[in-house]
Tab-separated table of N, CA, C and O in Angstrom:
chain	number	residue	atom	x	y	z
Z	1	UNK	N	22.687	0.697	-11.590
Z	1	UNK	CA	21.395	0.188	-11.120
Z	1	UNK	C	20.777	1.194	-10.163
Z	1	UNK	O	21.440	1.771	-9.311
Z	2	UNK	N	19.492	1.395	-10.302
Z	2	UNK	CA	18.770	2.349	-9.473
Z	2	UNK	C	18.664	1.830	-8.039
Z	2	UNK	O	18.376	0.659	-7.808
Z	3	UNK	N	18.901	2.727	-7.081
Z	3	UNK	CA	18.813	2.331	-5.675
Z	3	UNK	C	17.351	2.138	-5.277
Z	3	UNK	O	16.478	2.910	-5.674
Z	4	UNK	N	17.108	1.107	-4.486
Z	4	UNK	CA	15.751	0.833	-4.027
Z	4	UNK	C	15.321	1.862	-3.000
Z	4	UNK	O	16.085	2.244	-2.123
Z	5	UNK	N	14.060	2.275	-3.114
Z	5	UNK	CA	13.483	3.168	-2.120
Z	5	UNK	C	13.166	2.375	-0.863
Z	5	UNK	O	12.757	1.209	-0.937
Z	6	UNK	N	13.327	3.035	0.256
Z	6	UNK	CA	12.961	2.441	1.541
Z	6	UNK	C	11.441	2.286	1.610
Z	6	UNK	O	10.701	3.088	1.046
Z	7	UNK	N	10.992	1.254	2.308
Z	7	UNK	CA	9.564	1.088	2.585
Z	7	UNK	C	9.330	1.466	4.031
Z	7	UNK	O	10.029	0.985	4.929
Z	8	UNK	N	8.353	2.324	4.249
Z	8	UNK	CA	7.951	2.702	5.610
Z	8	UNK	C	6.516	2.243	5.814
Z	8	UNK	O	5.633	2.548	5.026
Z	9	UNK	N	6.340	1.493	6.883
Z	9	UNK	CA	5.053	0.873	7.180
Z	9	UNK	C	4.291	1.758	8.158
Z	9	UNK	O	4.774	2.038	9.252
Z	10	UNK	N	3.117	2.177	7.777
Z	10	UNK	CA	2.309	3.052	8.619
Z	10	UNK	C	1.309	2.230	9.432
Z	10	UNK	O	0.723	1.279	8.925
Z	11	UNK	N	1.138	2.641	10.690
Z	11	UNK	CA	0.172	1.962	11.556
Z	11	UNK	C	0.447	0.477	11.647
Z	11	UNK	O	1.591	0.056	11.819
Z	12	UNK	N	-0.594	-0.312	11.489
Z	12	UNK	CA	-0.481	-1.774	11.605
Z	12	UNK	C	-0.272	-2.446	10.246
Z	12	UNK	O	-0.447	-3.665	10.132
Z	13	UNK	N	0.119	-1.667	9.216
Z	13	UNK	CA	0.165	-2.230	7.863
Z	13	UNK	C	1.098	-3.436	7.733
Z	13	UNK	O	0.756	-4.410	7.063
Z	14	UNK	N	2.268	-3.403	8.373
Z	14	UNK	CA	3.177	-4.553	8.280
Z	14	UNK	C	2.579	-5.774	8.967
Z	14	UNK	O	2.572	-6.876	8.403
Z	15	UNK	N	2.063	-5.603	10.169
Z	15	UNK	CA	1.436	-6.724	10.886
Z	15	UNK	C	0.253	-7.277	10.091
Z	15	UNK	O	0.064	-8.493	10.012
Z	16	UNK	N	-0.510	-6.376	9.479
Z	16	UNK	CA	-1.660	-6.818	8.678
Z	16	UNK	C	-1.206	-7.616	7.459
Z	16	UNK	O	-1.807	-8.630	7.117
Z	17	UNK	N	-0.136	-7.167	6.815
Z	17	UNK	CA	0.397	-7.908	5.662
Z	17	UNK	C	0.902	-9.283	6.095
Z	17	UNK	O	0.671	-10.282	5.408
Z	18	UNK	N	1.559	-9.334	7.231
Z	18	UNK	CA	2.082	-10.614	7.727
Z	18	UNK	C	0.963	-11.590	8.091
Z	18	UNK	O	1.199	-12.798	8.164
Z	19	UNK	N	-0.246	-11.084	8.274
Z	19	UNK	CA	-1.407	-11.939	8.544
Z	19	UNK	C	-2.015	-12.522	7.265
Z	19	UNK	O	-2.857	-13.409	7.343
Z	20	UNK	N	-1.610	-12.029	6.089
Z	20	UNK	CA	-2.103	-12.593	4.833
Z	20	UNK	C	-1.649	-14.047	4.735
Z	20	UNK	O	-0.585	-14.401	5.254
Z	21	UNK	N	-2.398	-14.896	4.032
Z	21	UNK	CA	-1.902	-16.247	3.734
Z	21	UNK	C	-0.591	-16.150	2.942
Z	21	UNK	O	-0.307	-15.127	2.305
Z	22	UNK	N	0.186	-17.199	2.958
Z	22	UNK	CA	1.548	-17.181	2.415
Z	22	UNK	C	1.627	-16.718	0.957
Z	22	UNK	O	2.469	-15.891	0.613
Z	23	UNK	N	0.761	-17.217	0.095
Z	23	UNK	CA	0.855	-16.882	-1.329
Z	23	UNK	C	0.614	-15.384	-1.582
Z	23	UNK	O	1.442	-14.741	-2.227
Z	24	UNK	N	-0.492	-14.803	-1.108
Z	24	UNK	CA	-0.664	-13.357	-1.338
Z	24	UNK	C	0.368	-12.513	-0.582
Z	24	UNK	O	0.746	-11.437	-1.046
Z	25	UNK	N	0.858	-13.000	0.536
Z	25	UNK	CA	1.893	-12.268	1.280
Z	25	UNK	C	3.177	-12.189	0.450
Z	25	UNK	O	3.784	-11.137	0.302
Z	26	UNK	N	3.584	-13.331	-0.120
Z	26	UNK	CA	4.789	-13.341	-0.967
Z	26	UNK	C	4.591	-12.482	-2.211
Z	26	UNK	O	5.499	-11.760	-2.631
Z	27	UNK	N	3.419	-12.562	-2.801
Z	27	UNK	CA	3.133	-11.773	-4.000
Z	27	UNK	C	3.149	-10.279	-3.678
Z	27	UNK	O	3.675	-9.482	-4.449
Z	28	UNK	N	2.615	-9.901	-2.529
Z	28	UNK	CA	2.645	-8.495	-2.109
Z	28	UNK	C	4.086	-8.023	-1.962
Z	28	UNK	O	4.444	-6.925	-2.408
Z	29	UNK	N	4.926	-8.850	-1.364
Z	29	UNK	CA	6.335	-8.504	-1.212
Z	29	UNK	C	7.022	-8.342	-2.554
Z	29	UNK	O	7.798	-7.393	-2.756
Z	30	UNK	N	6.719	-9.224	-3.495
Z	30	UNK	CA	7.302	-9.134	-4.830
Z	30	UNK	C	6.856	-7.850	-5.529
Z	30	UNK	O	7.659	-7.138	-6.135
Z	31	UNK	N	5.575	-7.554	-5.434
Z	31	UNK	CA	5.046	-6.346	-6.085
Z	31	UNK	C	5.623	-5.076	-5.455
Z	31	UNK	O	5.956	-4.113	-6.160
Z	32	UNK	N	5.764	-5.062	-4.133
Z	32	UNK	CA	6.368	-3.899	-3.472
Z	32	UNK	C	7.836	-3.741	-3.867
Z	32	UNK	O	8.335	-2.622	-3.997
Z	33	UNK	N	8.525	-4.859	-4.086
Z	33	UNK	CA	9.926	-4.761	-4.512
Z	33	UNK	C	10.010	-4.140	-5.910
Z	33	UNK	O	10.961	-3.417	-6.219
Z	34	UNK	N	9.027	-4.390	-6.767
Z	34	UNK	CA	8.983	-3.742	-8.072
Z	34	UNK	C	8.820	-2.234	-7.900
Z	34	UNK	O	9.511	-1.451	-8.563
Z	35	UNK	N	7.933	-1.838	-7.003
Z	35	UNK	CA	7.703	-0.413	-6.741
Z	35	UNK	C	8.993	0.231	-6.216
Z	35	UNK	O	9.337	1.353	-6.593
Z	36	UNK	N	9.726	-0.492	-5.374
Z	36	UNK	CA	10.979	0.037	-4.820
Z	36	UNK	C	11.990	0.385	-5.903
Z	36	UNK	O	12.812	1.278	-5.717
Z	37	UNK	N	11.960	-0.334	-7.012
Z	37	UNK	CA	12.923	-0.085	-8.088
Z	37	UNK	C	12.356	0.841	-9.168
Z	37	UNK	O	12.964	1.005	-10.221
Z	38	UNK	N	11.177	1.409	-8.913
Z	38	UNK	CA	10.603	2.374	-9.844
Z	38	UNK	C	9.653	1.791	-10.873
Z	38	UNK	O	9.199	2.492	-11.769
Z	39	UNK	N	9.338	0.506	-10.754
Z	39	UNK	CA	8.405	-0.139	-11.679
Z	39	UNK	C	6.986	-0.116	-11.115
Z	39	UNK	O	6.780	0.093	-9.922
Z	40	UNK	N	6.026	-0.356	-11.987
Z	40	UNK	CA	4.634	-0.462	-11.545
Z	40	UNK	C	4.352	-1.924	-11.155
Z	40	UNK	O	4.893	-2.845	-11.778
Z	41	UNK	N	3.480	-2.138	-10.161
Z	41	UNK	CA	3.061	-3.512	-9.850
Z	41	UNK	C	2.272	-4.097	-11.028
Z	41	UNK	O	1.807	-3.352	-11.888
Z	42	UNK	N	2.125	-5.408	-11.051
Z	42	UNK	CA	1.417	-6.066	-12.149
Z	42	UNK	C	-0.062	-5.698	-12.199
Z	42	UNK	O	-0.624	-5.519	-13.267
Z	43	UNK	N	-0.710	-5.629	-11.056
Z	43	UNK	CA	-2.149	-5.368	-11.006
Z	43	UNK	C	-2.394	-4.294	-9.950
Z	43	UNK	O	-2.301	-4.561	-8.756
Z	44	UNK	N	-2.705	-3.093	-10.402
Z	44	UNK	CA	-2.901	-1.984	-9.474
Z	44	UNK	C	-3.920	-1.014	-10.050
Z	44	UNK	O	-4.273	-1.089	-11.223
Z	45	UNK	N	-4.378	-0.121	-9.179
Z	45	UNK	CA	-5.215	0.974	-9.652
Z	45	UNK	C	-4.974	2.179	-8.753
Z	45	UNK	O	-4.592	2.030	-7.587
Z	46	UNK	N	-5.177	3.373	-9.291
Z	46	UNK	CA	-5.019	4.562	-8.470
Z	46	UNK	C	-6.153	4.638	-7.452
Z	46	UNK	O	-7.257	4.147	-7.706
Z	47	UNK	N	-5.862	5.226	-6.311
Z	47	UNK	CA	-6.874	5.379	-5.265
Z	47	UNK	C	-6.818	6.813	-4.755
Z	47	UNK	O	-6.589	7.073	-3.580
Z	48	UNK	N	-7.042	7.758	-5.665
Z	48	UNK	CA	-6.900	9.186	-5.387
Z	48	UNK	C	-7.872	9.703	-4.328
Z	48	UNK	O	-7.601	10.728	-3.707
Z	49	UNK	N	-9.008	9.022	-4.128
Z	49	UNK	CA	-9.938	9.526	-3.113
Z	49	UNK	C	-9.384	9.365	-1.697
Z	49	UNK	O	-9.861	10.005	-0.766
Z	50	UNK	N	-8.356	8.555	-1.517
Z	50	UNK	CA	-7.663	8.445	-0.226
Z	50	UNK	C	-6.643	9.575	-0.102
Z	50	UNK	O	-6.474	10.166	0.953
Z	51	UNK	N	-5.960	9.875	-1.209
Z	51	UNK	CA	-4.964	10.944	-1.220
Z	51	UNK	C	-4.236	10.971	-2.548
Z	51	UNK	O	-4.203	9.969	-3.267
Z	52	UNK	N	-3.636	12.101	-2.858
Z	52	UNK	CA	-2.921	12.259	-4.129
Z	52	UNK	C	-1.758	11.273	-4.215
Z	52	UNK	O	-0.932	11.196	-3.314
Z	53	UNK	N	-1.731	10.500	-5.281
Z	53	UNK	CA	-0.646	9.549	-5.496
Z	53	UNK	C	-0.835	8.192	-4.853
Z	53	UNK	O	0.011	7.310	-5.011
Z	54	UNK	N	-1.941	7.980	-4.150
Z	54	UNK	CA	-2.176	6.683	-3.499
Z	54	UNK	C	-2.574	5.656	-4.561
Z	54	UNK	O	-3.371	5.930	-5.455
Z	55	UNK	N	-1.969	4.482	-4.446
Z	55	UNK	CA	-2.262	3.373	-5.356
Z	55	UNK	C	-2.584	2.135	-4.536
Z	55	UNK	O	-2.222	2.042	-3.369
Z	56	UNK	N	-3.223	1.196	-5.193
Z	56	UNK	CA	-3.642	-0.043	-4.538
Z	56	UNK	C	-3.134	-1.211	-5.358
Z	56	UNK	O	-3.437	-1.326	-6.547
Z	57	UNK	N	-2.347	-2.080	-4.729
Z	57	UNK	CA	-1.934	-3.336	-5.352
Z	57	UNK	C	-3.067	-4.326	-5.140
Z	57	UNK	O	-3.550	-4.492	-4.014
Z	58	UNK	N	-3.470	-4.982	-6.217
Z	58	UNK	CA	-4.610	-5.907	-6.169
Z	58	UNK	C	-4.096	-7.343	-6.244
Z	58	UNK	O	-3.419	-7.705	-7.198
Z	59	UNK	N	-4.439	-8.128	-5.232
Z	59	UNK	CA	-3.987	-9.516	-5.138
Z	59	UNK	C	-5.194	-10.427	-5.016
Z	59	UNK	O	-6.136	-10.120	-4.286
Z	60	UNK	N	-5.129	-11.555	-5.694
Z	60	UNK	CA	-6.217	-12.538	-5.623
Z	60	UNK	C	-5.604	-13.902	-5.361
Z	60	UNK	O	-4.570	-14.253	-5.921
Z	61	UNK	N	-6.275	-14.656	-4.498
Z	61	UNK	CA	-5.809	-15.984	-4.118
Z	61	UNK	C	-7.041	-16.847	-3.877
Z	61	UNK	O	-8.157	-16.326	-3.750
Z	62	UNK	N	-6.854	-18.150	-3.766
Z	62	UNK	CA	-7.983	-19.032	-3.440
Z	62	UNK	C	-8.609	-18.670	-2.093
Z	62	UNK	O	-9.780	-18.923	-1.863
Z	63	UNK	N	-7.801	-18.069	-1.214
Z	63	UNK	CA	-8.293	-17.681	0.114
Z	63	UNK	C	-9.045	-16.356	0.104
Z	63	UNK	O	-9.666	-15.996	1.088
Z	64	UNK	N	-8.956	-15.604	-0.984
Z	64	UNK	CA	-9.678	-14.336	-1.034
Z	64	UNK	C	-8.979	-13.278	-1.869
Z	64	UNK	O	-8.061	-13.555	-2.632
Z	65	UNK	N	-9.427	-12.057	-1.676
Z	65	UNK	CA	-8.922	-10.893	-2.388
Z	65	UNK	C	-8.240	-9.992	-1.366
Z	65	UNK	O	-8.796	-9.721	-0.295
Z	66	UNK	N	-7.047	-9.515	-1.707
Z	66	UNK	CA	-6.241	-8.720	-0.777
Z	66	UNK	C	-5.806	-7.435	-1.451
Z	66	UNK	O	-5.649	-7.385	-2.677
Z	67	UNK	N	-5.590	-6.415	-0.642
Z	67	UNK	CA	-5.167	-5.116	-1.144
Z	67	UNK	C	-4.033	-4.545	-0.295
Z	67	UNK	O	-4.010	-4.730	0.927
Z	68	UNK	N	-3.123	-3.844	-0.975
Z	68	UNK	CA	-2.044	-3.115	-0.306
Z	68	UNK	C	-2.103	-1.687	-0.838
Z	68	UNK	O	-1.861	-1.458	-2.028
Z	69	UNK	N	-2.459	-0.734	0.018
Z	69	UNK	CA	-2.504	0.672	-0.383
Z	69	UNK	C	-1.199	1.341	0.016
Z	69	UNK	O	-0.732	1.183	1.143
Z	70	UNK	N	-0.650	2.083	-0.929
Z	70	UNK	CA	0.645	2.715	-0.683
Z	70	UNK	C	0.738	4.023	-1.458
Z	70	UNK	O	-0.065	4.291	-2.369
Z	71	UNK	N	1.726	4.821	-1.104
Z	71	UNK	CA	2.047	6.020	-1.870
Z	71	UNK	C	3.561	6.024	-2.091
Z	71	UNK	O	4.325	5.825	-1.159
Z	72	UNK	N	3.962	6.187	-3.357
Z	72	UNK	CA	5.382	6.112	-3.710
Z	72	UNK	C	5.892	7.409	-4.319
Z	72	UNK	O	7.015	7.461	-4.798
Z	73	UNK	N	5.084	8.452	-4.298
Z	73	UNK	CA	5.462	9.694	-4.984
Z	73	UNK	C	6.520	10.511	-4.247
Z	73	UNK	O	7.103	11.422	-4.827
Z	74	UNK	N	6.773	10.195	-2.997
Z	74	UNK	CA	7.747	10.956	-2.230
Z	74	UNK	C	9.149	10.400	-2.456
Z	74	UNK	O	9.344	9.195	-2.561
Z	75	UNK	N	10.107	11.302	-2.510
Z	75	UNK	CA	11.482	10.948	-2.832
Z	75	UNK	C	12.111	9.994	-1.813
Z	75	UNK	O	12.857	9.087	-2.167
Z	76	UNK	N	11.793	10.183	-0.538
Z	76	UNK	CA	12.515	9.480	0.523
Z	76	UNK	C	12.054	8.040	0.761
Z	76	UNK	O	12.815	7.228	1.271
Z	77	UNK	N	10.811	7.711	0.422
Z	77	UNK	CA	10.321	6.368	0.777
Z	77	UNK	C	8.997	6.053	0.099
Z	77	UNK	O	8.298	6.938	-0.393
Z	78	UNK	N	8.679	4.773	0.137
Z	78	UNK	CA	7.342	4.282	-0.196
Z	78	UNK	C	6.642	4.093	1.140
Z	78	UNK	O	7.183	3.447	2.046
Z	79	UNK	N	5.475	4.655	1.265
Z	79	UNK	CA	4.709	4.524	2.503
Z	79	UNK	C	3.574	3.544	2.263
Z	79	UNK	O	2.707	3.782	1.423
Z	80	UNK	N	3.608	2.422	2.982
Z	80	UNK	CA	2.510	1.454	2.905
Z	80	UNK	C	1.490	1.898	3.950
Z	80	UNK	O	1.776	1.949	5.146
Z	81	UNK	N	0.307	2.244	3.465
Z	81	UNK	CA	-0.716	2.840	4.319
Z	81	UNK	C	-1.636	1.814	4.956
Z	81	UNK	O	-2.021	1.959	6.117
Z	82	UNK	N	-2.004	0.784	4.178
Z	82	UNK	CA	-3.014	-0.146	4.686
Z	82	UNK	C	-2.950	-1.444	3.889
Z	82	UNK	O	-2.848	-1.422	2.658
Z	83	UNK	N	-3.010	-2.573	4.579
Z	83	UNK	CA	-3.067	-3.902	3.968
Z	83	UNK	C	-4.288	-4.602	4.540
Z	83	UNK	O	-4.453	-4.647	5.761
Z	84	UNK	N	-5.117	-5.149	3.669
Z	84	UNK	CA	-6.354	-5.756	4.165
Z	84	UNK	C	-6.906	-6.779	3.188
Z	84	UNK	O	-6.555	-6.781	2.008
Z	85	UNK	N	-7.767	-7.646	3.725
Z	85	UNK	CA	-8.496	-8.589	2.882
Z	85	UNK	C	-9.814	-7.928	2.505
Z	85	UNK	O	-10.511	-7.379	3.361
Z	86	UNK	N	-10.115	-7.987	1.256
Z	86	UNK	CA	-11.338	-7.370	0.751
Z	86	UNK	C	-12.469	-8.387	0.841
Z	86	UNK	O	-12.348	-9.496	0.343
Z	87	UNK	N	-13.563	-7.978	1.478
Z	87	UNK	CA	-14.683	-8.899	1.680
Z	87	UNK	C	-15.899	-8.520	0.832
Z	87	UNK	O	-16.840	-9.289	0.733
Z	88	UNK	N	-15.891	-7.322	0.263
Z	88	UNK	CA	-17.027	-6.848	-0.531
Z	88	UNK	C	-16.526	-6.379	-1.888
Z	88	UNK	O	-15.331	-6.184	-2.088
Z	89	UNK	N	-17.446	-6.167	-2.817
Z	89	UNK	CA	-17.090	-5.691	-4.160
Z	89	UNK	C	-16.353	-4.354	-4.089
Z	89	UNK	O	-15.299	-4.179	-4.676
Z	90	UNK	N	-16.914	-3.413	-3.357
Z	90	UNK	CA	-16.294	-2.088	-3.211
Z	90	UNK	C	-15.436	-2.073	-1.946
Z	90	UNK	O	-15.720	-2.778	-0.982
Z	91	UNK	N	-14.405	-1.234	-1.961
Z	91	UNK	CA	-13.580	-1.061	-0.760
Z	91	UNK	C	-14.443	-0.378	0.296
Z	91	UNK	O	-15.115	0.613	0.006
Z	92	UNK	N	-14.424	-0.918	1.505
Z	92	UNK	CA	-15.292	-0.387	2.551
Z	92	UNK	C	-14.858	1.010	2.984
Z	92	UNK	O	-13.691	1.385	2.864
Z	93	UNK	N	-15.805	1.750	3.517
Z	93	UNK	CA	-15.540	3.093	4.040
Z	93	UNK	C	-14.494	3.016	5.150
Z	93	UNK	O	-13.613	3.868	5.237
Z	94	UNK	N	-14.565	1.983	5.969
Z	94	UNK	CA	-13.603	1.809	7.066
Z	94	UNK	C	-12.174	1.661	6.517
Z	94	UNK	O	-11.246	2.288	7.021
Z	95	UNK	N	-12.001	0.829	5.498
Z	95	UNK	CA	-10.665	0.646	4.916
Z	95	UNK	C	-10.160	1.935	4.268
Z	95	UNK	O	-8.990	2.286	4.406
Z	96	UNK	N	-11.040	2.649	3.583
Z	96	UNK	CA	-10.654	3.936	2.995
Z	96	UNK	C	-10.247	4.924	4.095
Z	96	UNK	O	-9.259	5.643	3.944
Z	97	UNK	N	-11.017	4.957	5.182
Z	97	UNK	CA	-10.722	5.881	6.286
Z	97	UNK	C	-9.369	5.592	6.925
Z	97	UNK	O	-8.616	6.512	7.236
Z	98	UNK	N	-9.077	4.316	7.142
Z	98	UNK	CA	-7.783	3.933	7.731
Z	98	UNK	C	-6.648	4.443	6.845
Z	98	UNK	O	-5.707	5.075	7.323
Z	99	UNK	N	-6.750	4.186	5.541
Z	99	UNK	CA	-5.702	4.621	4.613
Z	99	UNK	C	-5.606	6.144	4.574
Z	99	UNK	O	-4.506	6.705	4.568
Z	100	UNK	N	-6.729	6.822	4.591
Z	100	UNK	CA	-6.738	8.286	4.520
Z	100	UNK	C	-6.121	8.910	5.777
Z	100	UNK	O	-5.326	9.851	5.677
Z	101	UNK	N	-6.441	8.379	6.934
Z	101	UNK	CA	-5.872	8.881	8.195
Z	101	UNK	C	-4.356	8.696	8.185
Z	101	UNK	O	-3.597	9.594	8.560
Z	102	UNK	N	-3.894	7.541	7.728
Z	102	UNK	CA	-2.454	7.276	7.684
Z	102	UNK	C	-1.762	8.145	6.625
Z	102	UNK	O	-0.638	8.591	6.828
Z	103	UNK	N	-2.451	8.404	5.526
Z	103	UNK	CA	-1.904	9.287	4.497
Z	103	UNK	C	-1.711	10.693	5.074
Z	103	UNK	O	-0.654	11.303	4.899
Z	104	UNK	N	-2.730	11.190	5.761
Z	104	UNK	CA	-2.628	12.521	6.368
Z	104	UNK	C	-1.514	12.565	7.413
Z	104	UNK	O	-0.818	13.566	7.546
Z	105	UNK	N	-1.317	11.471	8.141
Z	105	UNK	CA	-0.244	11.405	9.136
Z	105	UNK	C	1.130	11.473	8.450
Z	105	UNK	O	2.047	12.123	8.956
Z	106	UNK	N	1.264	10.815	7.311
Z	106	UNK	CA	2.517	10.865	6.542
Z	106	UNK	C	2.785	12.316	6.116
Z	106	UNK	O	3.896	12.824	6.289
Z	107	UNK	N	1.765	12.987	5.590
Z	107	UNK	CA	1.931	14.386	5.170
Z	107	UNK	C	2.340	15.262	6.358
Z	107	UNK	O	3.226	16.104	6.221
Z	108	UNK	N	1.706	15.047	7.507
Z	108	UNK	CA	2.019	15.845	8.688
Z	108	UNK	C	3.465	15.614	9.144
Z	108	UNK	O	4.172	16.569	9.468
Z	109	UNK	N	3.892	14.351	9.137
Z	109	UNK	CA	5.292	14.036	9.528
Z	109	UNK	C	6.287	14.681	8.573
Z	109	UNK	O	7.300	15.227	8.984
Z	110	UNK	N	5.970	14.615	7.279
Z	110	UNK	CA	6.866	15.198	6.275
Z	110	UNK	C	6.945	16.710	6.448
Z	110	UNK	O	8.013	17.287	6.335
Z	111	UNK	N	5.820	17.357	6.691
Z	111	UNK	CA	5.811	18.811	6.875
Z	111	UNK	C	6.565	19.210	8.130
Z	111	UNK	O	7.235	20.242	8.153
Z	112	UNK	N	6.453	18.396	9.164
Z	112	UNK	CA	7.139	18.684	10.428
Z	112	UNK	C	8.653	18.620	10.252
Z	112	UNK	O	9.375	19.459	10.780
Z	113	UNK	N	9.147	17.645	9.502
Z	113	UNK	CA	10.595	17.501	9.326
Z	113	UNK	C	11.163	18.571	8.394
Z	113	UNK	O	12.336	18.879	8.471
Z	114	UNK	N	10.322	19.108	7.535
Z	114	UNK	CA	10.775	20.182	6.624
Z	114	UNK	C	10.842	21.531	7.343
Z	114	UNK	O	11.626	22.380	6.970
Z	115	UNK	N	9.941	21.717	8.312
Z	115	UNK	CA	9.835	23.021	8.955
Z	115	UNK	C	10.575	23.058	10.200
Z	115	UNK	O	11.348	23.565	10.775
């Protein structure tokens, strides 16, 4: 059996996920566990404008629409960049910026540990 990848939570992403209502929170956890074992989530899309390899898990509930942005392309871990409730049709510039800043921070940390 393939070993599960560690999940590393960037910024406030874990606290933000824990603020989701129970149903989308549980579904997000289930989908992330699929990613940990090398599978794709049920409903996702690439989000390359945030960074190379960034994907978005798409969750829908009676309480609203939720997103979990993550990057799983690195060998050592899955980095959850941003968890948020979507209030508009398009992802807001603010949400994209948060994910992009955290993505760049992940790259910087990785480069620092290599050098």
